[in-house]
PDB file of C-alpha atoms and ligand atoms in Angstrom:
ATOM      1  CA  MET A   1     -15.123  -0.814  88.114  1.00  0.00           C
ATOM      2  CA  GLU A   2     -14.434   1.929  85.555  1.00  0.00           C
ATOM      3  CA  PRO A   3     -15.527   1.002  82.040  1.00  0.00           C
ATOM      4  CA  GLU A   4     -12.461   0.270  79.926  1.00  0.00           C
ATOM      5  CA  GLY A   5     -11.063   3.281  78.096  1.00  0.00           C
ATOM      6  CA  GLN A   6     -13.103   5.736  80.166  1.00  0.00           C
ATOM      7  CA  LYS A   7     -11.206   8.361  82.111  1.00  0.00           C
ATOM      8  CA  ARG A   8     -11.808   8.324  85.843  1.00  0.00           C
ATOM      9  CA  THR A   9     -13.730  11.294  87.209  1.00  0.00           C
ATOM     10  CA  THR A  10     -11.434  13.788  88.936  1.00  0.00           C
ATOM     11  CA  ARG A  11     -12.469  14.234  92.548  1.00  0.00           C
ATOM     12  CA  LEU A  12     -12.210  17.755  93.925  1.00  0.00           C
ATOM     13  CA  GLY A  13     -11.620  18.708  97.543  1.00  0.00           C
ATOM     14  CA  ILE A  14     -12.700  22.308  98.071  1.00  0.00           C
ATOM     15  CA  LEU A  15     -11.280  24.277 100.991  1.00  0.00           C
ATOM     16  CA  ILE A  16     -13.130  27.376 102.167  1.00  0.00           C
ATOM     17  CA  SER A  17     -13.078  29.830 105.050  1.00  0.00           C
ATOM     18  CA  GLY A  18     -16.122  32.012 104.357  1.00  0.00           C
ATOM     19  CA  ARG A  19     -18.828  32.911 101.875  1.00  0.00           C
ATOM     20  CA  GLY A  20     -18.069  30.130  99.391  1.00  0.00           C
ATOM     21  CA  SER A  21     -19.199  31.830  96.193  1.00  0.00           C
ATOM     22  CA  ASN A  22     -16.292  30.342  94.227  1.00  0.00           C
ATOM     23  CA  PHE A  23     -17.187  26.884  95.521  1.00  0.00           C
ATOM     24  CA  LEU A  24     -20.803  27.461  94.382  1.00  0.00           C
ATOM     25  CA  ALA A  25     -19.641  28.665  90.959  1.00  0.00           C
ATOM     26  CA  ILE A  26     -17.629  25.449  90.534  1.00  0.00           C
ATOM     27  CA  ALA A  27     -20.615  23.367  91.700  1.00  0.00           C
ATOM     28  CA  ASN A  28     -22.864  25.183  89.200  1.00  0.00           C
ATOM     29  CA  SER A  29     -20.393  24.643  86.350  1.00  0.00           C
ATOM     30  CA  ILE A  30     -20.414  20.915  87.062  1.00  0.00           C
ATOM     31  CA  ARG A  31     -24.204  20.757  87.450  1.00  0.00           C
ATOM     32  CA  GLU A  32     -24.783  22.698  84.235  1.00  0.00           C
ATOM     33  CA  GLY A  33     -22.360  20.535  82.243  1.00  0.00           C
ATOM     34  CA  ARG A  34     -19.798  23.289  81.668  1.00  0.00           C
ATOM     35  CA  LEU A  35     -17.116  21.453  83.662  1.00  0.00           C
ATOM     36  CA  ASN A  36     -16.965  17.795  82.774  1.00  0.00           C
ATOM     37  CA  GLY A  37     -15.149  14.774  84.167  1.00  0.00           C
ATOM     38  CA  VAL A  38     -15.088  16.349  87.617  1.00  0.00           C
ATOM     39  CA  GLU A  39     -17.038  15.898  90.850  1.00  0.00           C
ATOM     40  CA  ILE A  40     -16.893  17.539  94.269  1.00  0.00           C
ATOM     41  CA  ALA A  41     -15.825  14.881  96.769  1.00  0.00           C
ATOM     42  CA  VAL A  42     -15.773  17.034  99.894  1.00  0.00           C
ATOM     43  CA  VAL A  43     -15.989  20.646 101.068  1.00  0.00           C
ATOM     44  CA  ILE A  44     -13.753  21.446 104.044  1.00  0.00           C
ATOM     45  CA  SER A  45     -13.800  24.600 106.144  1.00  0.00           C
ATOM     46  CA  ASN A  46     -11.392  25.813 108.806  1.00  0.00           C
ATOM     47  CA  VAL A  47     -14.143  28.083 110.190  1.00  0.00           C
ATOM     48  CA  ALA A  48     -17.135  26.403 111.849  1.00  0.00           C
ATOM     49  CA  ASP A  49     -19.736  28.987 110.830  1.00  0.00           C
ATOM     50  CA  ALA A  50     -18.484  29.687 107.304  1.00  0.00           C
ATOM     51  CA  PRO A  51     -21.624  30.482 105.256  1.00  0.00           C
ATOM     52  CA  GLY A  52     -20.239  28.403 102.364  1.00  0.00           C
ATOM     53  CA  LEU A  53     -20.264  25.333 104.573  1.00  0.00           C
ATOM     54  CA  GLU A  54     -23.984  25.671 105.221  1.00  0.00           C
ATOM     55  CA  LYS A  55     -24.617  25.980 101.472  1.00  0.00           C
ATOM     56  CA  ALA A  56     -22.514  22.860 100.847  1.00  0.00           C
ATOM     57  CA  ARG A  57     -24.596  20.936 103.394  1.00  0.00           C
ATOM     58  CA  GLU A  58     -27.856  22.184 101.842  1.00  0.00           C
ATOM     59  CA  LEU A  59     -26.661  20.970  98.445  1.00  0.00           C
ATOM     60  CA  GLY A  60     -25.901  17.544  99.888  1.00  0.00           C
ATOM     61  CA  PHE A  61     -22.115  17.596  99.567  1.00  0.00           C
ATOM     62  CA  ALA A  62     -19.906  15.791 102.073  1.00  0.00           C
ATOM     63  CA  THR A  63     -18.468  18.415 104.428  1.00  0.00           C
ATOM     64  CA  ALA A  64     -15.889  18.552 107.187  1.00  0.00           C
ATOM     65  CA  VAL A  65     -14.700  21.204 109.626  1.00  0.00           C
ATOM     66  CA  PHE A  66     -11.203  21.444 111.048  1.00  0.00           C
ATOM     67  CA  ILE A  67     -10.880  24.494 113.247  1.00  0.00           C
ATOM     68  CA  SER A  68      -7.461  25.991 112.606  1.00  0.00           C
ATOM     69  CA  LYS A  69      -7.524  28.663 115.272  1.00  0.00           C
ATOM     70  CA  GLY A  70      -5.091  27.883 118.078  1.00  0.00           C
ATOM     71  CA  ARG A  71      -3.883  24.628 116.501  1.00  0.00           C
ATOM     72  CA  PRO A  72      -0.312  24.122 115.229  1.00  0.00           C
ATOM     73  CA  ARG A  73      -0.251  24.477 111.440  1.00  0.00           C
ATOM     74  CA  ALA A  74       1.379  21.090 110.749  1.00  0.00           C
ATOM     75  CA  GLU A  75      -1.140  19.272 112.946  1.00  0.00           C
ATOM     76  CA  HIS A  76      -4.112  21.045 111.392  1.00  0.00           C
ATOM     77  CA  ASP A  77      -2.880  20.480 107.849  1.00  0.00           C
ATOM     78  CA  ALA A  78      -2.240  16.785 108.550  1.00  0.00           C
ATOM     79  CA  ALA A  79      -5.862  16.373 109.645  1.00  0.00           C
ATOM     80  CA  VAL A  80      -7.115  18.140 106.507  1.00  0.00           C
ATOM     81  CA  ALA A  81      -4.822  16.053 104.265  1.00  0.00           C
ATOM     82  CA  ALA A  82      -6.056  12.841 105.901  1.00  0.00           C
ATOM     83  CA  CYS A  83      -9.659  13.880 105.239  1.00  0.00           C
ATOM     84  CA  LEU A  84      -8.841  14.663 101.596  1.00  0.00           C
ATOM     85  CA  HIS A  85      -7.208  11.248 101.183  1.00  0.00           C
ATOM     86  CA  GLU A  86     -10.173   9.585 102.856  1.00  0.00           C
ATOM     87  CA  HIS A  87     -12.421  11.156 100.230  1.00  0.00           C
ATOM     88  CA  ARG A  88      -9.989  10.070  97.481  1.00  0.00           C
ATOM     89  CA  VAL A  89      -9.438  13.650  96.367  1.00  0.00           C
ATOM     90  CA  ASP A  90      -7.309  14.157  93.238  1.00  0.00           C
ATOM     91  CA  LEU A  91      -7.296  17.952  93.059  1.00  0.00           C
ATOM     92  CA  VAL A  92      -7.480  20.422  95.947  1.00  0.00           C
ATOM     93  CA  CYS A  93      -9.125  23.786  95.219  1.00  0.00           C
ATOM     94  CA  LEU A  94      -8.604  26.628  97.673  1.00  0.00           C
ATOM     95  CA  ALA A  95     -11.661  28.846  97.333  1.00  0.00           C
ATOM     96  CA  GLY A  96     -11.300  31.697  99.781  1.00  0.00           C
ATOM     97  CA  TYR A  97      -9.279  29.488 102.138  1.00  0.00           C
ATOM     98  CA  MET A  98      -7.444  32.114 104.127  1.00  0.00           C
ATOM     99  CA  ARG A  99      -4.470  30.107 105.364  1.00  0.00           C
ATOM    100  CA  LEU A 100      -0.923  29.394 104.314  1.00  0.00           C
ATOM    101  CA  LEU A 101      -0.339  25.666 103.831  1.00  0.00           C
ATOM    102  CA  SER A 102       2.501  23.721 105.440  1.00  0.00           C
ATOM    103  CA  PRO A 103       5.254  22.285 103.190  1.00  0.00           C
ATOM    104  CA  GLU A 104       4.102  18.780 104.171  1.00  0.00           C
ATOM    105  CA  PHE A 105       0.589  19.479 102.905  1.00  0.00           C
ATOM    106  CA  ILE A 106       1.879  20.904  99.640  1.00  0.00           C
ATOM    107  CA  GLY A 107       4.231  17.930  99.246  1.00  0.00           C
ATOM    108  CA  ALA A 108       1.288  15.551  99.679  1.00  0.00           C
ATOM    109  CA  PHE A 109      -0.443  17.027  96.586  1.00  0.00           C
ATOM    110  CA  PRO A 110       2.309  18.076  94.168  1.00  0.00           C
ATOM    111  CA  TYR A 111       0.889  20.420  91.487  1.00  0.00           C
ATOM    112  CA  ARG A 112      -2.518  19.277  92.668  1.00  0.00           C
ATOM    113  CA  ILE A 113      -3.486  22.343  94.706  1.00  0.00           C
ATOM    114  CA  LEU A 114      -5.037  25.388  93.048  1.00  0.00           C
ATOM    115  CA  ASN A 115      -5.834  28.796  94.507  1.00  0.00           C
ATOM    116  CA  ILE A 116      -7.810  31.773  93.279  1.00  0.00           C
ATOM    117  CA  HIS A 117      -6.732  35.280  94.180  1.00  0.00           C
ATOM    118  CA  PRO A 118      -8.605  38.518  93.385  1.00  0.00           C
ATOM    119  CA  SER A 119      -5.723  40.401  91.742  1.00  0.00           C
ATOM    120  CA  LEU A 120      -3.437  40.141  88.759  1.00  0.00           C
ATOM    121  CA  LEU A 121      -0.523  38.523  90.559  1.00  0.00           C
ATOM    122  CA  PRO A 122       2.210  39.256  91.406  1.00  0.00           C
ATOM    123  CA  ALA A 123       0.512  42.581  92.220  1.00  0.00           C
ATOM    124  CA  PHE A 124      -1.435  42.801  95.472  1.00  0.00           C
ATOM    125  CA  ALA A 125      -0.906  39.441  97.138  1.00  0.00           C
ATOM    126  CA  GLY A 126      -2.356  38.960 100.603  1.00  0.00           C
ATOM    127  CA  LEU A 127      -5.487  40.322 102.191  1.00  0.00           C
ATOM    128  CA  GLU A 128      -7.957  42.775 100.634  1.00  0.00           C
ATOM    129  CA  ALA A 129      -6.333  42.604  97.236  1.00  0.00           C
ATOM    130  CA  GLN A 130      -9.177  44.491  95.559  1.00  0.00           C
ATOM    131  CA  GLN A 131      -8.894  47.392  98.020  1.00  0.00           C
ATOM    132  CA  GLN A 132      -5.114  47.382  97.544  1.00  0.00           C
ATOM    133  CA  ALA A 133      -5.556  47.605  93.754  1.00  0.00           C
ATOM    134  CA  PHE A 134      -8.169  50.332  94.057  1.00  0.00           C
ATOM    135  CA  ASP A 135      -6.051  52.396  96.457  1.00  0.00           C
ATOM    136  CA  TYR A 136      -2.987  52.001  94.232  1.00  0.00           C
ATOM    137  CA  GLY A 137      -4.987  53.443  91.344  1.00  0.00           C
ATOM    138  CA  VAL A 138      -4.405  50.676  88.802  1.00  0.00           C
ATOM    139  CA  LYS A 139      -6.423  50.919  85.591  1.00  0.00           C
ATOM    140  CA  ILE A 140      -6.575  47.156  84.997  1.00  0.00           C
ATOM    141  CA  ALA A 141      -7.535  44.712  87.734  1.00  0.00           C
ATOM    142  CA  GLY A 142      -8.569  41.073  87.729  1.00  0.00           C
ATOM    143  CA  CYS A 143      -8.036  37.635  89.190  1.00  0.00           C
ATOM    144  CA  THR A 144      -5.500  34.809  89.027  1.00  0.00           C
ATOM    145  CA  VAL A 145      -5.785  31.047  89.361  1.00  0.00           C
ATOM    146  CA  HIS A 146      -2.447  29.457  90.198  1.00  0.00           C
ATOM    147  CA  PHE A 147      -0.830  26.325  91.560  1.00  0.00           C
ATOM    148  CA  VAL A 148      -0.043  26.641  95.243  1.00  0.00           C
ATOM    149  CA  ASP A 149       3.495  26.582  96.565  1.00  0.00           C
ATOM    150  CA  GLU A 150       4.873  27.419  99.994  1.00  0.00           C
ATOM    151  CA  HIS A 151       4.680  31.177  99.483  1.00  0.00           C
ATOM    152  CA  LEU A 152       1.623  33.371  99.719  1.00  0.00           C
ATOM    153  CA  ASP A 153      -0.335  33.752  96.450  1.00  0.00           C
ATOM    154  CA  HIS A 154       2.774  32.737  94.544  1.00  0.00           C
ATOM    155  CA  GLY A 155       2.875  29.472  92.485  1.00  0.00           C
ATOM    156  CA  ALA A 156       2.800  29.021  88.687  1.00  0.00           C
ATOM    157  CA  ILE A 157      -0.081  30.904  87.077  1.00  0.00           C
ATOM    158  CA  ILE A 158      -2.680  28.876  85.163  1.00  0.00           C
ATOM    159  CA  LEU A 159      -4.827  31.756  83.987  1.00  0.00           C
ATOM    160  CA  GLN A 160      -5.764  35.345  84.660  1.00  0.00           C
ATOM    161  CA  ARG A 161      -8.814  37.399  83.732  1.00  0.00           C
ATOM    162  CA  ALA A 162      -8.543  41.165  83.531  1.00  0.00           C
ATOM    163  CA  ILE A 163     -11.101  43.962  83.704  1.00  0.00           C
ATOM    164  CA  PRO A 164     -10.760  47.761  83.432  1.00  0.00           C
ATOM    165  CA  VAL A 165     -11.075  49.814  86.601  1.00  0.00           C
ATOM    166  CA  LEU A 166     -13.779  52.369  85.874  1.00  0.00           C
ATOM    167  CA  ASP A 167     -13.688  55.990  87.017  1.00  0.00           C
ATOM    168  CA  SER A 168     -17.066  55.331  88.608  1.00  0.00           C
ATOM    169  CA  ASP A 169     -15.757  52.339  90.618  1.00  0.00           C
ATOM    170  CA  ASP A 170     -15.299  52.195  94.353  1.00  0.00           C
ATOM    171  CA  ALA A 171     -13.485  49.305  96.003  1.00  0.00           C
ATOM    172  CA  HIS A 172     -16.803  47.516  96.522  1.00  0.00           C
ATOM    173  CA  SER A 173     -17.994  47.665  92.909  1.00  0.00           C
ATOM    174  CA  LEU A 174     -14.525  46.716  91.711  1.00  0.00           C
ATOM    175  CA  ALA A 175     -14.472  43.670  94.015  1.00  0.00           C
ATOM    176  CA  ALA A 176     -17.914  42.611  92.737  1.00  0.00           C
ATOM    177  CA  ARG A 177     -16.803  42.802  89.103  1.00  0.00           C
ATOM    178  CA  ILE A 178     -13.592  40.908  89.882  1.00  0.00           C
ATOM    179  CA  LEU A 179     -15.661  38.232  91.673  1.00  0.00           C
ATOM    180  CA  ALA A 180     -17.768  37.729  88.539  1.00  0.00           C
ATOM    181  CA  GLU A 181     -14.520  37.023  86.659  1.00  0.00           C
ATOM    182  CA  GLU A 182     -13.344  34.661  89.423  1.00  0.00           C
ATOM    183  CA  HIS A 183     -16.478  32.608  88.983  1.00  0.00           C
ATOM    184  CA  ILE A 184     -15.611  32.049  85.310  1.00  0.00           C
ATOM    185  CA  ALA A 185     -11.865  31.666  85.837  1.00  0.00           C
ATOM    186  CA  TYR A 186     -11.865  28.908  88.441  1.00  0.00           C
ATOM    187  CA  SER A 187     -13.892  26.386  86.444  1.00  0.00           C
ATOM    188  CA  GLU A 188     -11.836  27.124  83.354  1.00  0.00           C
ATOM    189  CA  ALA A 189      -8.583  26.600  85.248  1.00  0.00           C
ATOM    190  CA  ILE A 190      -9.843  23.309  86.708  1.00  0.00           C
ATOM    191  CA  ALA A 191     -10.799  22.124  83.217  1.00  0.00           C
ATOM    192  CA  ARG A 192      -7.332  23.002  81.951  1.00  0.00           C
ATOM    193  CA  VAL A 193      -5.578  21.142  84.758  1.00  0.00           C
ATOM    194  CA  VAL A 194      -7.856  18.123  84.489  1.00  0.00           C
ATOM    195  CA  SER A 195      -7.195  17.923  80.736  1.00  0.00           C
ATOM    196  CA  GLY A 196      -3.513  17.298  81.523  1.00  0.00           C
ATOM    197  CA  GLU A 197      -2.644  19.143  78.291  1.00  0.00           C
ATOM    198  CA  TYR A 198       0.052  21.366  79.764  1.00  0.00           C
ATOM    199  CA  GLU A 199       3.637  21.501  80.968  1.00  0.00           C
ATOM    200  CA  ILE A 200       5.258  23.465  83.739  1.00  0.00           C
ATOM    201  CA  ARG A 201       8.456  25.168  82.570  1.00  0.00           C
ATOM    202  CA  GLY A 202      10.016  26.865  85.559  1.00  0.00           C
ATOM    203  CA  ARG A 203       7.265  29.158  86.767  1.00  0.00           C
ATOM    204  CA  ARG A 204       5.450  28.975  83.445  1.00  0.00           C
ATOM    205  CA  TYR A 205       2.292  26.971  82.864  1.00  0.00           C
ATOM    206  CA  VAL A 206       2.285  26.295  79.126  1.00  0.00           C
ATOM    207  CA  ARG A 207      -0.571  24.663  77.262  1.00  0.00           C
ATOM    208  CA  ARG A 208       0.437  21.903  74.863  1.00  0.00           C
ATOM    209  CA  GLN A 209       0.030  22.766  71.202  1.00  0.00           C
ATOM    210  CA  GLU A 210      -2.846  21.103  69.412  1.00  0.00           C
ATOM    211  CA  PRO A 211      -1.295  18.629  66.948  1.00  0.00           C
ATOM    212  CA  SER A 212      -1.284  20.206  63.509  1.00  0.00           C
ATOM    213  CA  THR A 213      -3.819  18.673  61.114  1.00  0.00           C
ATOM    214  CA  ARG A 214      -1.876  19.749  58.021  1.00  0.00           C
TER     215      ARG A 214
HETATM  216  C1  LIG B 301     -12.399  35.507  96.746  1.00  0.00           C
HETATM  217  O1  LIG B 301     -12.416  36.822  96.257  1.00  0.00           O
HETATM  218  C2  LIG B 301     -11.017  34.896  96.606  1.00  0.00           C
HETATM  219  O2  LIG B 301     -10.363  35.291  95.428  1.00  0.00           O
HETATM  220  C3  LIG B 301     -10.306  35.450  97.824  1.00  0.00           C
HETATM  221  O3  LIG B 301     -11.264  35.335  98.842  1.00  0.00           O
HETATM  222  C4  LIG B 301     -12.565  35.496  98.273  1.00  0.00           C
HETATM  223  C5  LIG B 301     -13.416  34.341  98.722  1.00  0.00           C
HETATM  224  O4  LIG B 301     -14.734  34.504  98.294  1.00  0.00           O
HETATM  225  N1  LIG B 301      -9.115  34.727  98.122  1.00  0.00           N
HETATM  226  C6  LIG B 301      -7.982  35.292  98.522  1.00  0.00           C
HETATM  227  O5  LIG B 301      -7.874  36.489  98.742  1.00  0.00           O
HETATM  228  C7  LIG B 301      -6.813  34.330  98.698  1.00  0.00           C
HETATM  229  N2  LIG B 301      -5.590  35.034  98.898  1.00  0.00           N
HETATM  230  P1  LIG B 301     -15.725  33.290  98.253  1.00  0.00           P
HETATM  231  O6  LIG B 301     -15.670  32.652  99.657  1.00  0.00           O
HETATM  232  O7  LIG B 301     -17.057  33.893  97.981  1.00  0.00           O
HETATM  233  O8  LIG B 301     -15.274  32.333  97.185  1.00  0.00           O
END
């Protein structure tokens, strides 16, 4: 039983498709005490040989694989949702999970699914966002953490981190510097959502004002 007055730990379900560096950054934030009141309940991949999955196993996290290839979206998403419920997940974090989610899945976790995208949305949604930004010639790039809705890289924005694009950059160096920002942004966004100190006004995520002490 939870001690009286103590807030229950928020259980994260992390969905990955590949490398898993954002998952590891979240795990490190928790381990190092920079992200409190949160634990990773399960790491789920839709790709059997995702390197992030192997790292999750090595670190002793519960893991699951649901191969999405060739399976109807609704059926696949229902299996993933069931697994998340089984692990009593409160907040779903897409961390390089390269799939659109079905409306049923999104409805099962209202405002409880976050995604990270390596651009300053709404610019450069979709694949290879960093290359898109580089090719477009933007001078400011960055990353976005947002709530997930039924559209690609689209829901209400929780936070963004921006960096200058340097004349010396190529798409690779730009992507690496954006990734370093992602690793800070995701834990911060999770902390903000877990705090509950916000409202959604239309598309706008707005932090609640601190009560004035005067
Ligand atoms: C990250 O750059 C993430 O922002 C991006 O995939 C990469 C996953 O890296 N996600 C998207 O583009 C979603 N539209 P990781 O597996 O090392 O976290």
